Short mmCIF file of C-alpha atoms in Angstrom, two decimals:
data_model
loop_
_atom_site.label_atom_id
_atom_site.label_comp_id
_atom_site.label_asym_id
_atom_site.label_seq_id
_atom_site.Cartn_x
_atom_site.Cartn_y
_atom_site.Cartn_z
CA MET A 36 -11.66 -62.91 38.88
CA LEU A 37 -10.68 -61.40 35.54
CA THR A 38 -13.08 -58.51 36.11
CA ALA A 39 -11.47 -57.71 39.45
CA VAL A 40 -8.00 -57.68 37.88
CA VAL A 41 -9.16 -55.32 35.14
CA LEU A 42 -10.76 -52.98 37.69
CA ARG A 43 -7.60 -52.91 39.79
CA PHE A 44 -5.55 -52.07 36.66
CA LEU A 45 -7.90 -49.25 35.66
CA ARG A 46 -7.54 -47.76 39.13
CA SER A 47 -3.75 -48.10 39.16
CA LYS A 48 -1.44 -45.07 39.02
CA LEU A 49 0.26 -46.45 35.92
CA PHE A 50 -2.98 -46.41 33.93
CA LEU A 51 -3.96 -42.96 35.17
CA THR A 52 -0.49 -41.66 34.31
CA ALA A 53 -0.75 -43.10 30.80
CA ILE A 54 -4.15 -41.41 30.33
CA PHE A 55 -2.73 -38.09 31.55
CA PHE A 56 0.22 -38.13 29.14
CA ALA A 57 -1.97 -39.21 26.23
CA SER A 58 -4.33 -36.30 26.91
CA LEU A 59 -1.42 -33.88 27.27
CA THR A 60 0.09 -35.06 23.98
CA TYR A 61 -3.24 -34.63 22.19
CA PHE A 62 -3.62 -31.11 23.58
CA LEU A 63 -0.11 -30.07 22.55
CA VAL A 64 -0.49 -31.47 19.04
CA SER A 65 -3.85 -29.72 18.58
CA PHE A 66 -2.52 -26.43 19.95
CA TYR A 67 0.55 -26.55 17.68
CA SER A 68 -1.58 -27.32 14.61
CA ASP A 69 -3.94 -24.40 15.30
CA GLY A 70 -1.02 -22.07 15.94
CA SER A 71 0.67 -23.10 12.70
CA ALA A 72 -2.53 -22.43 10.76
CA MET A 73 -2.83 -18.97 12.32
CA LEU A 74 0.81 -18.24 11.57
CA ALA A 75 0.38 -19.32 7.96
CA SER A 76 -2.65 -17.07 7.66
CA GLY A 77 -0.69 -14.16 9.12
CA GLU A 78 2.17 -14.77 6.72
CA ASP A 79 -0.23 -14.73 3.78
CA VAL A 80 -1.45 -11.28 4.80
CA HIS A 81 2.06 -10.01 5.49
CA GLU A 82 3.33 -11.25 2.13
CA LEU A 83 0.47 -9.61 0.25
CA GLY A 84 2.81 -6.94 -1.06
CA SER A 85 5.11 -9.46 -2.72
CA GLY A 86 2.22 -10.67 -4.83
CA ARG A 87 1.32 -13.68 -2.68
CA ARG A 88 -2.38 -13.94 -1.93
CA PRO A 89 -4.23 -15.70 0.89
CA LEU A 90 -4.75 -19.39 0.18
CA GLY A 91 -7.11 -19.93 -2.74
CA HIS A 92 -6.54 -16.47 -4.24
CA VAL A 93 -4.55 -15.69 -7.38
CA PHE A 94 -4.05 -11.99 -8.04
CA GLN A 95 -4.99 -11.07 -11.62
CA TRP A 96 -3.11 -8.21 -13.26
CA GLN A 97 -4.29 -6.30 -16.32
CA GLY A 98 -2.16 -7.63 -19.19
CA PRO A 99 -1.08 -6.09 -22.52
CA GLU A 100 -3.59 -8.35 -24.27
CA ASP A 101 -6.38 -6.43 -22.52
CA ASN A 102 -5.48 -3.47 -24.72
CA ASN A 103 -6.39 -5.43 -27.86
CA GLU A 104 -9.64 -3.81 -28.93
CA THR A 105 -10.09 -6.18 -31.87
CA LYS A 106 -10.67 -9.28 -29.79
CA THR A 107 -14.10 -10.64 -28.92
CA LYS A 108 -16.21 -8.15 -27.03
CA PRO A 109 -16.60 -9.00 -23.33
CA SER A 110 -19.92 -10.46 -22.23
CA PHE A 111 -19.83 -8.64 -18.91
CA CYS A 112 -17.88 -5.83 -17.22
CA ARG A 113 -17.59 -4.71 -13.65
CA ASN A 114 -17.57 -0.97 -13.24
CA SER A 115 -17.27 1.84 -10.71
CA VAL A 116 -21.09 2.00 -10.36
CA GLN A 117 -21.62 5.13 -8.30
CA GLY A 118 -20.42 7.95 -10.58
CA LYS A 119 -23.15 10.45 -11.44
CA ALA A 120 -21.53 11.55 -14.70
CA LEU A 121 -18.69 9.09 -15.43
CA ILE A 122 -18.19 5.34 -15.16
CA ALA A 123 -14.93 3.37 -15.34
CA ASP A 124 -15.08 -0.32 -16.30
CA ASP A 125 -12.66 -3.15 -15.60
CA LYS A 126 -11.29 -3.06 -19.16
CA GLY A 127 -9.80 0.39 -18.53
CA TYR A 128 -12.47 2.42 -20.32
CA VAL A 129 -14.01 5.55 -18.85
CA CYS A 130 -17.21 6.94 -20.36
CA ASN A 131 -20.28 9.03 -19.74
CA ARG A 132 -22.88 7.18 -17.71
CA GLN A 133 -25.35 7.20 -20.62
CA ASN A 134 -22.79 5.30 -22.72
CA VAL A 135 -22.67 2.28 -20.42
CA LEU A 136 -24.00 -0.86 -22.14
CA PRO A 137 -26.46 -3.24 -20.43
CA ASN A 138 -23.55 -5.63 -19.75
CA GLY A 139 -21.82 -2.98 -17.62
CA CYS A 140 -19.13 -2.12 -20.20
CA CYS A 141 -18.45 1.32 -21.60
CA LYS A 142 -19.41 1.57 -25.26
CA PRO A 143 -15.94 2.00 -26.83
CA ASP A 144 -16.86 3.65 -30.14
CA THR A 145 -18.57 6.64 -28.58
CA GLU A 146 -17.51 10.25 -28.31
CA GLY A 147 -16.07 10.90 -24.89
CA THR A 148 -15.17 7.26 -24.19
CA LYS A 149 -11.46 6.87 -23.46
CA HIS A 150 -9.20 3.90 -22.82
CA TYR A 151 -6.56 3.88 -20.06
CA SER A 152 -7.04 7.63 -19.73
CA CYS A 153 -4.93 9.63 -17.29
CA GLU A 154 -6.94 12.81 -17.79
CA THR A 155 -6.95 14.93 -14.58
CA CYS A 156 -4.08 12.77 -13.24
CA HIS A 157 -0.58 13.93 -12.43
CA THR A 158 2.85 12.35 -12.51
CA ASN A 159 2.68 11.54 -8.79
CA GLY A 160 -0.32 9.24 -9.39
CA CYS A 161 -2.97 11.57 -7.95
CA CYS A 162 -6.06 12.59 -9.92
CA SER A 163 -8.93 14.99 -9.41
CA ILE A 164 -11.61 12.61 -10.75
CA TYR A 165 -12.13 9.11 -9.35
CA GLU A 166 -13.06 7.41 -12.64
CA TYR A 167 -9.97 8.74 -14.44
CA CYS A 168 -7.85 7.55 -11.53
CA ILE A 169 -9.22 4.03 -12.04
CA SER A 170 -8.72 4.11 -15.82
CA CYS A 171 -5.14 5.38 -15.48
CA CYS A 172 -4.38 2.91 -12.68
CA LEU A 173 -5.49 0.01 -14.91
CA GLN A 174 -2.74 0.66 -17.47
CA PRO A 175 -0.61 -2.52 -17.58
CA GLU A 176 2.56 -0.44 -17.17
CA LYS A 177 1.28 0.74 -13.76
CA LYS A 178 1.83 -2.77 -12.39
CA GLU A 179 5.23 -1.93 -10.89
CA VAL A 180 3.82 1.12 -9.09
CA LEU A 181 0.97 -0.95 -7.69
CA GLN A 182 3.31 -3.73 -6.61
CA ASP A 183 5.12 -1.09 -4.54
CA VAL A 184 1.76 -0.07 -3.08
CA LEU A 185 1.07 -3.65 -2.04
CA GLY A 186 4.60 -4.07 -0.73
CA LYS A 187 4.39 -1.01 1.51
CA ALA A 188 0.84 -1.57 2.66
CA ALA A 189 0.69 -2.22 6.40
CA GLY A 190 -1.73 -2.51 9.28
CA SER A 191 -5.38 -1.92 8.49
CA LEU A 192 -4.71 -1.29 4.80
CA ASN A 193 -3.18 -4.75 4.54
CA LEU A 194 -6.33 -6.25 6.05
CA LEU A 195 -8.41 -4.32 3.54
CA LEU A 196 -6.31 -5.59 0.65
CA THR A 197 -6.88 -9.23 1.62
CA SER A 198 -10.29 -8.91 -0.06
CA VAL A 199 -8.77 -7.52 -3.27
CA SER A 200 -8.35 -10.20 -5.92
CA ASP A 201 -7.33 -8.36 -9.08
CA HIS A 202 -5.99 -5.20 -10.70
CA PHE A 203 -9.44 -3.61 -11.05
CA GLU A 204 -10.43 -4.14 -7.42
CA LEU A 205 -7.07 -2.76 -6.31
CA CYS A 206 -7.59 0.40 -8.38
CA LEU A 207 -11.14 0.82 -7.09
CA THR A 208 -9.85 0.60 -3.53
CA LYS A 209 -6.69 2.67 -3.93
CA CYS A 210 -8.31 5.50 -5.90
CA ARG A 211 -10.89 6.19 -3.21
CA THR A 212 -10.01 9.16 -1.04
CA SER A 213 -8.15 8.11 2.10
CA SER A 214 -6.66 9.65 5.21
CA GLN A 215 -3.51 10.27 3.16
CA SER A 216 -5.45 12.83 1.12
CA VAL A 217 -6.62 14.73 4.18
CA GLN A 218 -4.60 17.60 5.64
CA HIS A 219 -6.95 18.63 8.43
CA GLU A 220 -10.21 17.15 9.66
CA ASN A 221 -12.35 18.94 7.08
CA SER A 222 -9.90 19.77 4.30
CA TYR A 223 -7.88 17.93 1.65
CA ARG A 224 -4.19 18.42 0.98
CA ASN A 225 -5.21 19.15 -2.60
CA PRO A 226 -8.92 19.02 -3.54
CA ARG A 227 -7.90 18.81 -7.21
CA ALA A 228 -5.77 15.70 -6.67
CA LYS A 229 -7.34 13.65 -3.90
CA HIS A 230 -7.69 10.30 -5.74
CA CYS A 231 -4.32 8.53 -5.76
CA TYR A 232 -3.32 5.08 -7.04
CA GLY A 233 0.34 5.46 -6.08
CA GLU A 234 2.19 5.81 -2.80
CA SER A 235 2.91 9.54 -3.07
CA LEU A 236 0.87 11.91 -0.93
CA PRO A 237 -1.16 14.52 -2.77
CA PRO A 238 0.97 17.68 -2.69
CA LEU A 239 -0.33 20.67 -0.80
CA GLU A 240 -2.29 22.94 -3.08
CA THR A 241 0.05 25.79 -2.17
CA GLU A 242 2.97 23.92 -3.71
CA GLY A 243 1.91 25.02 -7.19
CA THR A 244 0.47 23.45 -10.29
CA LEU A 245 1.26 19.80 -10.92
CA THR A 246 2.46 18.36 -14.20
CA ALA A 247 -0.15 16.17 -15.87
CA ALA A 248 0.66 12.49 -16.41
#
């Protein structure tokens, strides 16, 4: 008798209606949660320029203390790797490739090694040599310029910058030649200033000689 009552209840419209609304509620809650997560992720990318990183990332800027050459020598350095003649490391040094130590750092007390060097760079933030662009870009006082770069970054560049976690990686990425440096398909706006860490476009070569930074 009890079994028959239970079966009749399970087949009743009231029970089926309750099941329907419970399923609908679960679907709406799940959909809203997923949408909120996607929105939060999108906001993290959009707010990249204001210094906010995707969840779990803290952007590391080069600080004034990194200019203290008397402190303990670093155990390891990242560097620009591919240069045939010059290498720039993440401490702001640029040196000849043969003066790179086994730990990846430039040997500081060597002829030709320079710290935070803006050689070949101009006041608009464009340089003719990639490694000097990185070294100049790593100067702590360039932080404001680079914050503007992050703030104005949009579209695909923003997506690229989501993988950038610190000052050095930003300079590596920004100093590479980009579409901004290209005037026509096979020519640069200025072949002598095609590596830029700032927002300014390389001036056309016909505009005259630039003032060095």
